[in-house]
Each structure stands twice: as C-alpha cells, then as structure tokens.
PDB file of C-alpha atoms in Angstrom:
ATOM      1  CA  UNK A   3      46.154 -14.132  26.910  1.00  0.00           C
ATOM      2  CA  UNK A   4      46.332 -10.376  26.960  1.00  0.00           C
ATOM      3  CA  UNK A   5      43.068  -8.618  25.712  1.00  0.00           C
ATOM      4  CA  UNK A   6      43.711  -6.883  22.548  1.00  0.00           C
ATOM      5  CA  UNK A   7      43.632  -3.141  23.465  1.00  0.00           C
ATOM      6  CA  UNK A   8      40.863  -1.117  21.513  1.00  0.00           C
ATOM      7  CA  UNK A   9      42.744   2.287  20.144  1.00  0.00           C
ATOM      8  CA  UNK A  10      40.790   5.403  21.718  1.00  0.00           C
ATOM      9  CA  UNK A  11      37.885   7.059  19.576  1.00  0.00           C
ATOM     10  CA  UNK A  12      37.665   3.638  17.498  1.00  0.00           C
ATOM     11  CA  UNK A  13      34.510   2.428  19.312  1.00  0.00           C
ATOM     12  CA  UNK A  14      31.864   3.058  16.463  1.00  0.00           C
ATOM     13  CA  UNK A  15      28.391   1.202  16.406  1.00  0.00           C
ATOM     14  CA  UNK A  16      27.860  -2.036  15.435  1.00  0.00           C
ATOM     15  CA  UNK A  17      27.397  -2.864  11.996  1.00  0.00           C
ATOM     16  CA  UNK A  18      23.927  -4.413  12.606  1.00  0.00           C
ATOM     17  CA  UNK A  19      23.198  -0.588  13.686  1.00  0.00           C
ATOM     18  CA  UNK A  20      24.949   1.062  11.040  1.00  0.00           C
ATOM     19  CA  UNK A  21      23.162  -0.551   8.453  1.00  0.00           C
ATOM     20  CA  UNK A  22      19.846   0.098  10.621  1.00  0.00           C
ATOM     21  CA  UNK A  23      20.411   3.704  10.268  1.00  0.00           C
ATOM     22  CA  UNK A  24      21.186   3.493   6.861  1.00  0.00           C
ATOM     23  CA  UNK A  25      18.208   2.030   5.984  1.00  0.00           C
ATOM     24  CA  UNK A  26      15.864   4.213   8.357  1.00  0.00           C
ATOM     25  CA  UNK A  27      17.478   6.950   6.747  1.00  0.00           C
ATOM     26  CA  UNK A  28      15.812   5.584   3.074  1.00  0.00           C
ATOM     27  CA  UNK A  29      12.920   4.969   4.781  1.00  0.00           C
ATOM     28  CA  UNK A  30      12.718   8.774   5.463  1.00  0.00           C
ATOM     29  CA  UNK A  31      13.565   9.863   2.287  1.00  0.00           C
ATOM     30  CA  UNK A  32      11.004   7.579   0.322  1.00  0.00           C
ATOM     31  CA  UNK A  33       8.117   9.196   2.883  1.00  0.00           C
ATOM     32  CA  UNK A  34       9.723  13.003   2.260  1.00  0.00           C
ATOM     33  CA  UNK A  35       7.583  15.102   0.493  1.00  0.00           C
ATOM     34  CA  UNK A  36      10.467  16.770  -0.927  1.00  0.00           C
ATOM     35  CA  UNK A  37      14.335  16.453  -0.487  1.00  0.00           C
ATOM     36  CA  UNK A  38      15.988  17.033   2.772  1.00  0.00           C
ATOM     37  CA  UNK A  39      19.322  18.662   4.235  1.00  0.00           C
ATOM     38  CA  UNK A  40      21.427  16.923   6.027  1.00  0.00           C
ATOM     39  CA  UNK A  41      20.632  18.672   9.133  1.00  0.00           C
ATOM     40  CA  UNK A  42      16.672  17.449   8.771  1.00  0.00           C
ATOM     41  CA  UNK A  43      17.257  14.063   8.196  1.00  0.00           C
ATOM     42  CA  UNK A  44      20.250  13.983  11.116  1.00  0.00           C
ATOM     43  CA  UNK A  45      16.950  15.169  12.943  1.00  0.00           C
ATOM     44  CA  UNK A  46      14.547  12.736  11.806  1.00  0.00           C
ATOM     45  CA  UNK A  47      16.747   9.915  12.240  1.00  0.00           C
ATOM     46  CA  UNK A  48      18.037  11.011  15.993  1.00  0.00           C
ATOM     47  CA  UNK A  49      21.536  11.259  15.445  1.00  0.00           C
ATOM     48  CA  UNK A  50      24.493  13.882  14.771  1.00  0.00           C
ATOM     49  CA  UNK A  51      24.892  15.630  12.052  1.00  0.00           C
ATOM     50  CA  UNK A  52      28.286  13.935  11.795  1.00  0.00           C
ATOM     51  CA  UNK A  53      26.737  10.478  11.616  1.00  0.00           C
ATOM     52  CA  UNK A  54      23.970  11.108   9.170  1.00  0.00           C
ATOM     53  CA  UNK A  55      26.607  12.746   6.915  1.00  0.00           C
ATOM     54  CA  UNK A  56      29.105   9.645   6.804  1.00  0.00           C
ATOM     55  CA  UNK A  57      25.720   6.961   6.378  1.00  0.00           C
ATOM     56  CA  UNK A  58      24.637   9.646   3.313  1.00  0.00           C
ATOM     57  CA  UNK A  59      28.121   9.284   1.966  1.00  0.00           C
ATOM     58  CA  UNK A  60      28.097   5.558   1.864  1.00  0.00           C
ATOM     59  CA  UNK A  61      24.771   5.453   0.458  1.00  0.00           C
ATOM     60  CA  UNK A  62      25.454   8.478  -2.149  1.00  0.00           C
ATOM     61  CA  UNK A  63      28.427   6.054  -3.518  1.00  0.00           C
ATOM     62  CA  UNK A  64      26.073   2.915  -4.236  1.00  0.00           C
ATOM     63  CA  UNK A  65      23.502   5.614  -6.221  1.00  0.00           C
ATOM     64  CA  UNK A  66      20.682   5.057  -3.236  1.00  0.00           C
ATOM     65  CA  UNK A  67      20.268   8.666  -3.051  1.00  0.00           C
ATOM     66  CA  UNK A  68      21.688  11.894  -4.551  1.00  0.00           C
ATOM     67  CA  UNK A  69      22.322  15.698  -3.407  1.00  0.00           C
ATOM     68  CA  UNK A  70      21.035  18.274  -5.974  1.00  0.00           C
ATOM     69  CA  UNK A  71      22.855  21.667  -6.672  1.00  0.00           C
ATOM     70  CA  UNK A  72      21.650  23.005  -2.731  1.00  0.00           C
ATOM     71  CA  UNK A  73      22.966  20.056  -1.401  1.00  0.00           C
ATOM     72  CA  UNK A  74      19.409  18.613   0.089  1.00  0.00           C
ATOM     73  CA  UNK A  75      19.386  14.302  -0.412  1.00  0.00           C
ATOM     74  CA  UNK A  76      16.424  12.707  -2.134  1.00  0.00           C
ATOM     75  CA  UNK A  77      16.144   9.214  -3.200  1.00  0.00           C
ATOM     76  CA  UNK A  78      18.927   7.892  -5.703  1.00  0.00           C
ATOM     77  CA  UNK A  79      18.118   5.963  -9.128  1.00  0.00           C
ATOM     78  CA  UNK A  80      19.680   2.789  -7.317  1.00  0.00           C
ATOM     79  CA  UNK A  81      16.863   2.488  -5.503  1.00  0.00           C
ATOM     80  CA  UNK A  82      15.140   1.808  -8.626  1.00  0.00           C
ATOM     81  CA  UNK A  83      17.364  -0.955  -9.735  1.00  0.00           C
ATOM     82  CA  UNK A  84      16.722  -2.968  -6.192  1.00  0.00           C
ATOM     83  CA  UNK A  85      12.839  -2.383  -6.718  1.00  0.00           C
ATOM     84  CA  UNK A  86      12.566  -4.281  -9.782  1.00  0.00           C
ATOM     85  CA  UNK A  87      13.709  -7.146  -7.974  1.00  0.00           C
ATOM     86  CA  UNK A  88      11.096  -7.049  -5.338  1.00  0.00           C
ATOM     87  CA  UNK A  89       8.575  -9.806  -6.024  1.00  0.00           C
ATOM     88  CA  UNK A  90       9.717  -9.791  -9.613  1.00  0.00           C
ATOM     89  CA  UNK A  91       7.512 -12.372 -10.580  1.00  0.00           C
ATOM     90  CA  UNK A  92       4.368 -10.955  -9.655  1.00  0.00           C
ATOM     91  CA  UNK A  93       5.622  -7.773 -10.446  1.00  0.00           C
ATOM     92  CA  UNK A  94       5.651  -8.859 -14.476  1.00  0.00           C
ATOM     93  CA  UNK A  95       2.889 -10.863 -14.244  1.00  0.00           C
ATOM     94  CA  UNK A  96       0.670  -8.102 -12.900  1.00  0.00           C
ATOM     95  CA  UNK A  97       1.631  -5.336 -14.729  1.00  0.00           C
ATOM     96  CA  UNK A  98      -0.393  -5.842 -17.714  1.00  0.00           C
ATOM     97  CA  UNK A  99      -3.195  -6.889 -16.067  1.00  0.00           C
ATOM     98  CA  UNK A 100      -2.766  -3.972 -13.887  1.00  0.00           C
ATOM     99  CA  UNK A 101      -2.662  -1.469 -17.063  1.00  0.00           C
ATOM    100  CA  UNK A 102      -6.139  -2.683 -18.499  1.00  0.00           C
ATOM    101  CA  UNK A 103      -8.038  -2.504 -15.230  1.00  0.00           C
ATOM    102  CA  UNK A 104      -6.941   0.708 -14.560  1.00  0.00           C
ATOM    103  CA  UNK A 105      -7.926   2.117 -18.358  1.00  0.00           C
ATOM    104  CA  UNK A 106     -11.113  -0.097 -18.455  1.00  0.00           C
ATOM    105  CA  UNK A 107     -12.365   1.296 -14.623  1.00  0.00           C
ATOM    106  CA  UNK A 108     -10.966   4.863 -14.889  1.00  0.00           C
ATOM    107  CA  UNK A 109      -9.178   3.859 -11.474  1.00  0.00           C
ATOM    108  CA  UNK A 110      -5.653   3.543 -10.114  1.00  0.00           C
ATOM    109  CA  UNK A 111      -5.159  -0.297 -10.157  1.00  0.00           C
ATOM    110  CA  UNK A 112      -1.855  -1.772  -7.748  1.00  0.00           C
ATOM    111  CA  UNK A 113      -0.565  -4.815  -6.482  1.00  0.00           C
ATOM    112  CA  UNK A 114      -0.570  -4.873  -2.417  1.00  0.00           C
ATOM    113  CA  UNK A 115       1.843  -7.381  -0.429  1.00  0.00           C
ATOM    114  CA  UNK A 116       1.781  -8.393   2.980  1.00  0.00           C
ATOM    115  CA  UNK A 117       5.106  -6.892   5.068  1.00  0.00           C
ATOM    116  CA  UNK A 118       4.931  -7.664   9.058  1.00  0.00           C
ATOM    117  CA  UNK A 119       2.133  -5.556  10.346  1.00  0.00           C
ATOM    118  CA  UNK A 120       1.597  -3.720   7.159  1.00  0.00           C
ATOM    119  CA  UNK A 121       0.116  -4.031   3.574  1.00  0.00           C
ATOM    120  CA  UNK A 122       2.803  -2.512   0.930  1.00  0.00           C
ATOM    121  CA  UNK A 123       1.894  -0.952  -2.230  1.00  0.00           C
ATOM    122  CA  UNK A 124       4.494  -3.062  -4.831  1.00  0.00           C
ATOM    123  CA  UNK A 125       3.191  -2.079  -8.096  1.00  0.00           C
ATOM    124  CA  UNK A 126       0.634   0.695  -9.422  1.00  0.00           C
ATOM    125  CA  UNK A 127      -0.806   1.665 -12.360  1.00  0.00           C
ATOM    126  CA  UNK A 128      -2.839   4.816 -13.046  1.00  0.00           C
ATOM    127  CA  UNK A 129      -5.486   5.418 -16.127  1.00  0.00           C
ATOM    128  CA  UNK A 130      -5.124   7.387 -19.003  1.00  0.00           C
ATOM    129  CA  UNK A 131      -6.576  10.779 -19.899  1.00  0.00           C
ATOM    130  CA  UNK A 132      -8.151  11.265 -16.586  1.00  0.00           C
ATOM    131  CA  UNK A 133      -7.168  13.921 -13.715  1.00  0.00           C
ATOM    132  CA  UNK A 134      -9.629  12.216 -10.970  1.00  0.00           C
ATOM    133  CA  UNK A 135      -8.005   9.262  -9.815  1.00  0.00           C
ATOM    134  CA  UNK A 136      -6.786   8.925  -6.750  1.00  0.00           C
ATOM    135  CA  UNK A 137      -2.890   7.744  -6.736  1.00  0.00           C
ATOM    136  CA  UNK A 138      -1.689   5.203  -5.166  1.00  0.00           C
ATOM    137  CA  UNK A 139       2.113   5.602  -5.248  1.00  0.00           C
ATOM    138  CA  UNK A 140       4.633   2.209  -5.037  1.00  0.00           C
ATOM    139  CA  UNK A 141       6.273   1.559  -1.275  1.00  0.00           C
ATOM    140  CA  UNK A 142       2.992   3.512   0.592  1.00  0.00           C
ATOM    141  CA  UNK A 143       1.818   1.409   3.103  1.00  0.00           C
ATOM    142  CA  UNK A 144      -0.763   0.824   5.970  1.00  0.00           C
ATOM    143  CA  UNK A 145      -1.849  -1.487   8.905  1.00  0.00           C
ATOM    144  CA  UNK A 146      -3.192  -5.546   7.276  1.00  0.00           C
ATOM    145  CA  UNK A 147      -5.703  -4.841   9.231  1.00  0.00           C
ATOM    146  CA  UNK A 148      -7.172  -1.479   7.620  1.00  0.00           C
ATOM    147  CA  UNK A 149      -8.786  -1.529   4.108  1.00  0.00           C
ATOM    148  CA  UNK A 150      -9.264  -3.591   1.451  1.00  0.00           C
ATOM    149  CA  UNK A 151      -6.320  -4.940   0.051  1.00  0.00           C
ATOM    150  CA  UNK A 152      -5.218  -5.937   3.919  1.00  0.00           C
ATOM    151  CA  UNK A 153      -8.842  -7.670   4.270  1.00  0.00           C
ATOM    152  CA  UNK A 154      -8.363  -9.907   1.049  1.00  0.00           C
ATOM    153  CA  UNK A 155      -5.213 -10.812   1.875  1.00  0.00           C
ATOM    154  CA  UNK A 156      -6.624 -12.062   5.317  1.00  0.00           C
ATOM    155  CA  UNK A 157      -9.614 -13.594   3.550  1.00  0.00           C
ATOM    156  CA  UNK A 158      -6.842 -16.037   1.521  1.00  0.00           C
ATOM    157  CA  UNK A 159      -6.660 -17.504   4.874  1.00  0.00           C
ATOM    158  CA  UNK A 160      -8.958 -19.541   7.111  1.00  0.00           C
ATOM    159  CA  UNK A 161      -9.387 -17.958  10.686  1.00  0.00           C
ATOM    160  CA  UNK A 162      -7.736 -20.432  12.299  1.00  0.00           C
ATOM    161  CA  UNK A 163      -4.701 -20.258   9.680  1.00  0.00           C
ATOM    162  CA  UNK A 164      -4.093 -16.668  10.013  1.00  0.00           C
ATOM    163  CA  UNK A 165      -4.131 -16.598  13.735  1.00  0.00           C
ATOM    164  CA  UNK A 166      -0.776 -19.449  12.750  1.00  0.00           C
ATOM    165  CA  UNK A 167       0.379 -17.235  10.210  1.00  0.00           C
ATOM    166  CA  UNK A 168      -0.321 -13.616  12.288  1.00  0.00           C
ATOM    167  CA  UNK A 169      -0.350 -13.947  15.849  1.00  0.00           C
ATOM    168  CA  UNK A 170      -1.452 -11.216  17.807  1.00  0.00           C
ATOM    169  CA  UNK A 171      -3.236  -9.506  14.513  1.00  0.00           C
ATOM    170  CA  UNK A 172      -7.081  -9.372  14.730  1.00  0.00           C
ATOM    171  CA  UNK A 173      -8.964 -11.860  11.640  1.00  0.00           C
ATOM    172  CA  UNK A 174     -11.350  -9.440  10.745  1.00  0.00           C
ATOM    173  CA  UNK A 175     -15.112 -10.436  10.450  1.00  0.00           C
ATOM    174  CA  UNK A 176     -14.825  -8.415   7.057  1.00  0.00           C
ATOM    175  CA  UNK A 177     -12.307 -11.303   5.932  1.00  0.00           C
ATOM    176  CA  UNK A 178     -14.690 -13.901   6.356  1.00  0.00           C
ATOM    177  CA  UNK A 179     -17.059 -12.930   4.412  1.00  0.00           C
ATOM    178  CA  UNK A 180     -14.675 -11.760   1.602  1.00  0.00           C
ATOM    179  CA  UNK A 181     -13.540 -15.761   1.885  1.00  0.00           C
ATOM    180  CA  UNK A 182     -17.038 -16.158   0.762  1.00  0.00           C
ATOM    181  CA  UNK A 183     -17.616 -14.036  -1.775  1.00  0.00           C
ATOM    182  CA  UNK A 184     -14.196 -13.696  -3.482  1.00  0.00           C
ATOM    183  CA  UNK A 185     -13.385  -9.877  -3.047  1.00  0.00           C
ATOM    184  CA  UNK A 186     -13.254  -7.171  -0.153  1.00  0.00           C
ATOM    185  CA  UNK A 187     -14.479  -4.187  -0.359  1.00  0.00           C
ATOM    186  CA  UNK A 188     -14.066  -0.731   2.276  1.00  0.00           C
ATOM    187  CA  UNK A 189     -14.457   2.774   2.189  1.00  0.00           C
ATOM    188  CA  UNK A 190     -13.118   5.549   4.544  1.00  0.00           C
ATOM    189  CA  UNK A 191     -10.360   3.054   6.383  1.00  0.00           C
ATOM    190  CA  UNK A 192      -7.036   4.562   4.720  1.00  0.00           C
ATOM    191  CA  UNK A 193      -7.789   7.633   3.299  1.00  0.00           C
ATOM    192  CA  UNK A 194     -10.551   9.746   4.068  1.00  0.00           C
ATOM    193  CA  UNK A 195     -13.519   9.578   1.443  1.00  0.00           C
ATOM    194  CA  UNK A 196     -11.641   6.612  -0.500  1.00  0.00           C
ATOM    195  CA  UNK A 197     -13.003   3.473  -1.665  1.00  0.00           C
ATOM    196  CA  UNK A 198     -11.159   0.364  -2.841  1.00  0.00           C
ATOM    197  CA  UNK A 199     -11.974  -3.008  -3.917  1.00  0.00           C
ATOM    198  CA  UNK A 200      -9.663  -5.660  -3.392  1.00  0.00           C
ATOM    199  CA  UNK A 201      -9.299  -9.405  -4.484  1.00  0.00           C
ATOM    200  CA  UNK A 202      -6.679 -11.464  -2.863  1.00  0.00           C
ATOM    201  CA  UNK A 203      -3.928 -13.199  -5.427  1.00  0.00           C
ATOM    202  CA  UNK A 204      -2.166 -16.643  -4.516  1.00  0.00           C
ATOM    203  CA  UNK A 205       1.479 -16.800  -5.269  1.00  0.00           C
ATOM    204  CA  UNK A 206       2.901 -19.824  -5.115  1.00  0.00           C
ATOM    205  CA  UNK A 207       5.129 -20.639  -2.429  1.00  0.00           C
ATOM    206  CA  UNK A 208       4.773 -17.067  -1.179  1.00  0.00           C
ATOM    207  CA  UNK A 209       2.265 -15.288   0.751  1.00  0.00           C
ATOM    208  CA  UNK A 210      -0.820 -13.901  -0.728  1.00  0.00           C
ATOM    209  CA  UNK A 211      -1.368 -10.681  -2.118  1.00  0.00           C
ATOM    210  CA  UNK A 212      -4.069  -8.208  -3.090  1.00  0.00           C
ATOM    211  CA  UNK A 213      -5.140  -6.971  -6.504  1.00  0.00           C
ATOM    212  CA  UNK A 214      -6.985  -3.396  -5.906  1.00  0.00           C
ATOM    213  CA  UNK A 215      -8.469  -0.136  -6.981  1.00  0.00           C
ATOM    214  CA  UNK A 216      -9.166   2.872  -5.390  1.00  0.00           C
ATOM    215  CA  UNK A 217     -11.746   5.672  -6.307  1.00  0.00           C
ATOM    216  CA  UNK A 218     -13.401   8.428  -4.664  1.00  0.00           C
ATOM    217  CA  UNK A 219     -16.753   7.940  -6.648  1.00  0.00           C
ATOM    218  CA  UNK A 220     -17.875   5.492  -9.209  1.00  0.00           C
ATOM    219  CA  UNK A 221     -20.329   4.463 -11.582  1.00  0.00           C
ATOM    220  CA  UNK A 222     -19.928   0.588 -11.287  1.00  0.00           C
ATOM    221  CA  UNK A 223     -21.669  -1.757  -8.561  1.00  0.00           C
ATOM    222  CA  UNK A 224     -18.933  -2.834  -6.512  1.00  0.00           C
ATOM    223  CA  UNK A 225     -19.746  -6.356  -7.723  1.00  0.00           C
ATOM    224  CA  UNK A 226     -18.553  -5.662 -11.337  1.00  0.00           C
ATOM    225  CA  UNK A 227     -15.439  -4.306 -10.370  1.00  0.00           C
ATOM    226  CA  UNK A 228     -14.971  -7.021  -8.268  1.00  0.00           C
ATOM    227  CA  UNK A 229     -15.855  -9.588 -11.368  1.00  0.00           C
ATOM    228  CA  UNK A 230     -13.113  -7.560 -13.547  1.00  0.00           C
ATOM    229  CA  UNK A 231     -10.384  -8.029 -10.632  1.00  0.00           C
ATOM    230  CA  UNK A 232     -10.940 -11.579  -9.597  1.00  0.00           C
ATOM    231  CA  UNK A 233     -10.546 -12.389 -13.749  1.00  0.00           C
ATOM    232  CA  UNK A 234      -7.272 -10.369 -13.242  1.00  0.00           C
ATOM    233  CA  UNK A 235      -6.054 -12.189 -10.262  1.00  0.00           C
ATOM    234  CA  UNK A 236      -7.060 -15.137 -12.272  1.00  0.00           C
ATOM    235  CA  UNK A 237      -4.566 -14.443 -14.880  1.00  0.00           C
ATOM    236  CA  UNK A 238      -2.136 -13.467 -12.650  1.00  0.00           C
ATOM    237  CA  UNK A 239      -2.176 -16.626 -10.782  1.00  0.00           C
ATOM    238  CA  UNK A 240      -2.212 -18.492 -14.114  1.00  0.00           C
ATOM    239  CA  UNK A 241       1.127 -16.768 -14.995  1.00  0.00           C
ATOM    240  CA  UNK A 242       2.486 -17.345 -11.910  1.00  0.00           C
ATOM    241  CA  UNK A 243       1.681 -20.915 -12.479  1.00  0.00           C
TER     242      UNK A 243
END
C-alpha cells in the first residue's frame, strides 16, 4: 500500500498538545495579576506569537477568556460556568456552612480539595463588614504537604493508607496527631504571618477534603475554632449523606 503523502506545512502538533497548551494558557491567566497581551502570554507559555494567537482564538469562541478594548486576554465568564460543576456537591453543601463560619469567626472560611501534589482552594467565603481578613481566592493552590488544610486532609488517612493513596508524598507527623484530635492547625507554612485551622471533610466515594480558615491574628483558642469547623464538616458530611 502506498503511504498517504502528508501535504507540506500541514504537520501541526498533536491534539493531546494542543489542548495542553490551551489549558496551560488558562492556567496563566487564572494566576495573572492582571490581563495579558498576546505577546506575554506567547512568552509565558514558550511558544510563537502565532500559536498563542490561534489557541486564544479557539478559546475566545467557547467564552474561556475575553480581550478588552487594548486587546490584553483575561479570563472569560465560561470559565465560570465549568466551575460550578467542580465538586458540585460539596460545593452546595458547603456553602452555607461556609457563610456562617466566616461571619461568626470574622475569618475567610473555604473548602480545600486534594489535586495530585497540591491542595486546591474550591470554594471561599469571606465575612462581612470587616477589611482584615485575609482572602483566600477560589483555584489558589499549594503543596498537600504545607499547611493546614493539606495536613487534615492527610490526617483522614491512616499512615499506612496514605503512603497507598500518595506514594512518594511525606505523611506528616502533624497528620497524626490531627487523626487524634480531629483538626490541624499551622501558622507561617503558606503565607507568611498566616494562620489557618483546618478540619478534614469525608465525601463519599471521593477523596477527602478540608474545611478551613485563615487569619493573621485572633481572639479565639484554636480549639474553639476548631469545635465550630468540625460541627461544620459535620453538616457537610450529613448533606453529603
């Protein structure tokens, strides 16, 4: 059989690439601080101009992200549509457990989920009438192994079940002893002069995730914020059935 002959210039990478880039290409927008040009996300994302341009169009059509009147790309409002999908379950469940601990403590309250090698802020709520929380915006994330929400997520596990679950990521000692007394608690580990306290919520038939705060001061022993998260999880879980 003759090989089919491959017209010149119509190499083009692989689809599983394409849709690589396009993604990474989100993935830089979400972390932006504010919108981009073309040319500085071609840069971030290693590639030509040319390239970044025809992934932008593709995702411009499907409303993942949008050019203002300079032309600079920012995330799109479709974005938003494929979030509320995300763990939608938990997501509703949490949410109004999520709104009274953060009014009640005067702290940003979220939801944390376990992603690879990280811990992924899903949902967040911050209090009313305050300016001193610290925020704790949706899709931030940071190593399992690093503060609060990644140690009570770990302490939902035995030892010898996470090693199963996460090879090749330390158990920390921290974990344990969360296991024991139903919350984890760190300071400094993520951000610099930030506390958070963190109680780990079962989902069923999913992994585990974390119920947190985080504060740069507060009034309340550790242990009583602790005792008003674990009776949120609790209701969480209860919802979740």
């Amino acid at each position: 059989m003759t090989p089919t002959a491959v017209p010149a210039g119509a190499a083009q990478a692989s689809p599983s690439q394409t849709l690589s880039r396009g993604i990474r290409a989100l993935e830089i927008l979400a972390a932006a601080q504010a919108p981009l040009t073309i040319a500085e996300l071609a840069e971030a994302m290693g590639v030509h101009r040319s390239v970044a341009y025809r992934i932008l169009r593709t995702l411009e059509d499907h409303s993942l992200l949008v050019r203002d009147d300079a032309g600079k790309v920012q995330p799109g409002p479709g974005l938003a549509v494929l979030a509320r999908g995300v763990a939608r379950n938990l997501q509703t469940a949490a949410l109004p457990e999520l709104t009274q601990l953060a009014n009640a403590l005067t702290m940003s309250a979220f939801v944390a989920v376990w992603d690879r090698d990280d811990c992924v802020t899903l949902v967040t709520v911050d209090p009313r009438h305050t300016g001193a929380a610290i925020v704790q915006h949706p899709g931030s994330r940071h190593p399992i192994s690093a503060g609060a929400p990644g140690i009570a997520i770990q302490s939902a596990y035995s030892e010898a079940d996470w090693h199963a679950a996460a090879p090749g990521t330390p158990y920390r000692p921290e974990a344990g002893t969360a296991r024991r007394v139903g919350y984890a608690a760190s300071h400094d580990e993520v951000i610099a002069g930030v506390s958070s306290v963190a109680v780990p919520v079962r989902v069923p038939g999913g992994r585990p995730a974390a119920l947190a705060v985080v504060y740069i001061r507060a009034a309340q022993n550790p242990d009583e914020i602790a005792a008003a998260l674990m009776a949120g999880a609790g209701r969480i879980e209860a919802q979740l059935g």
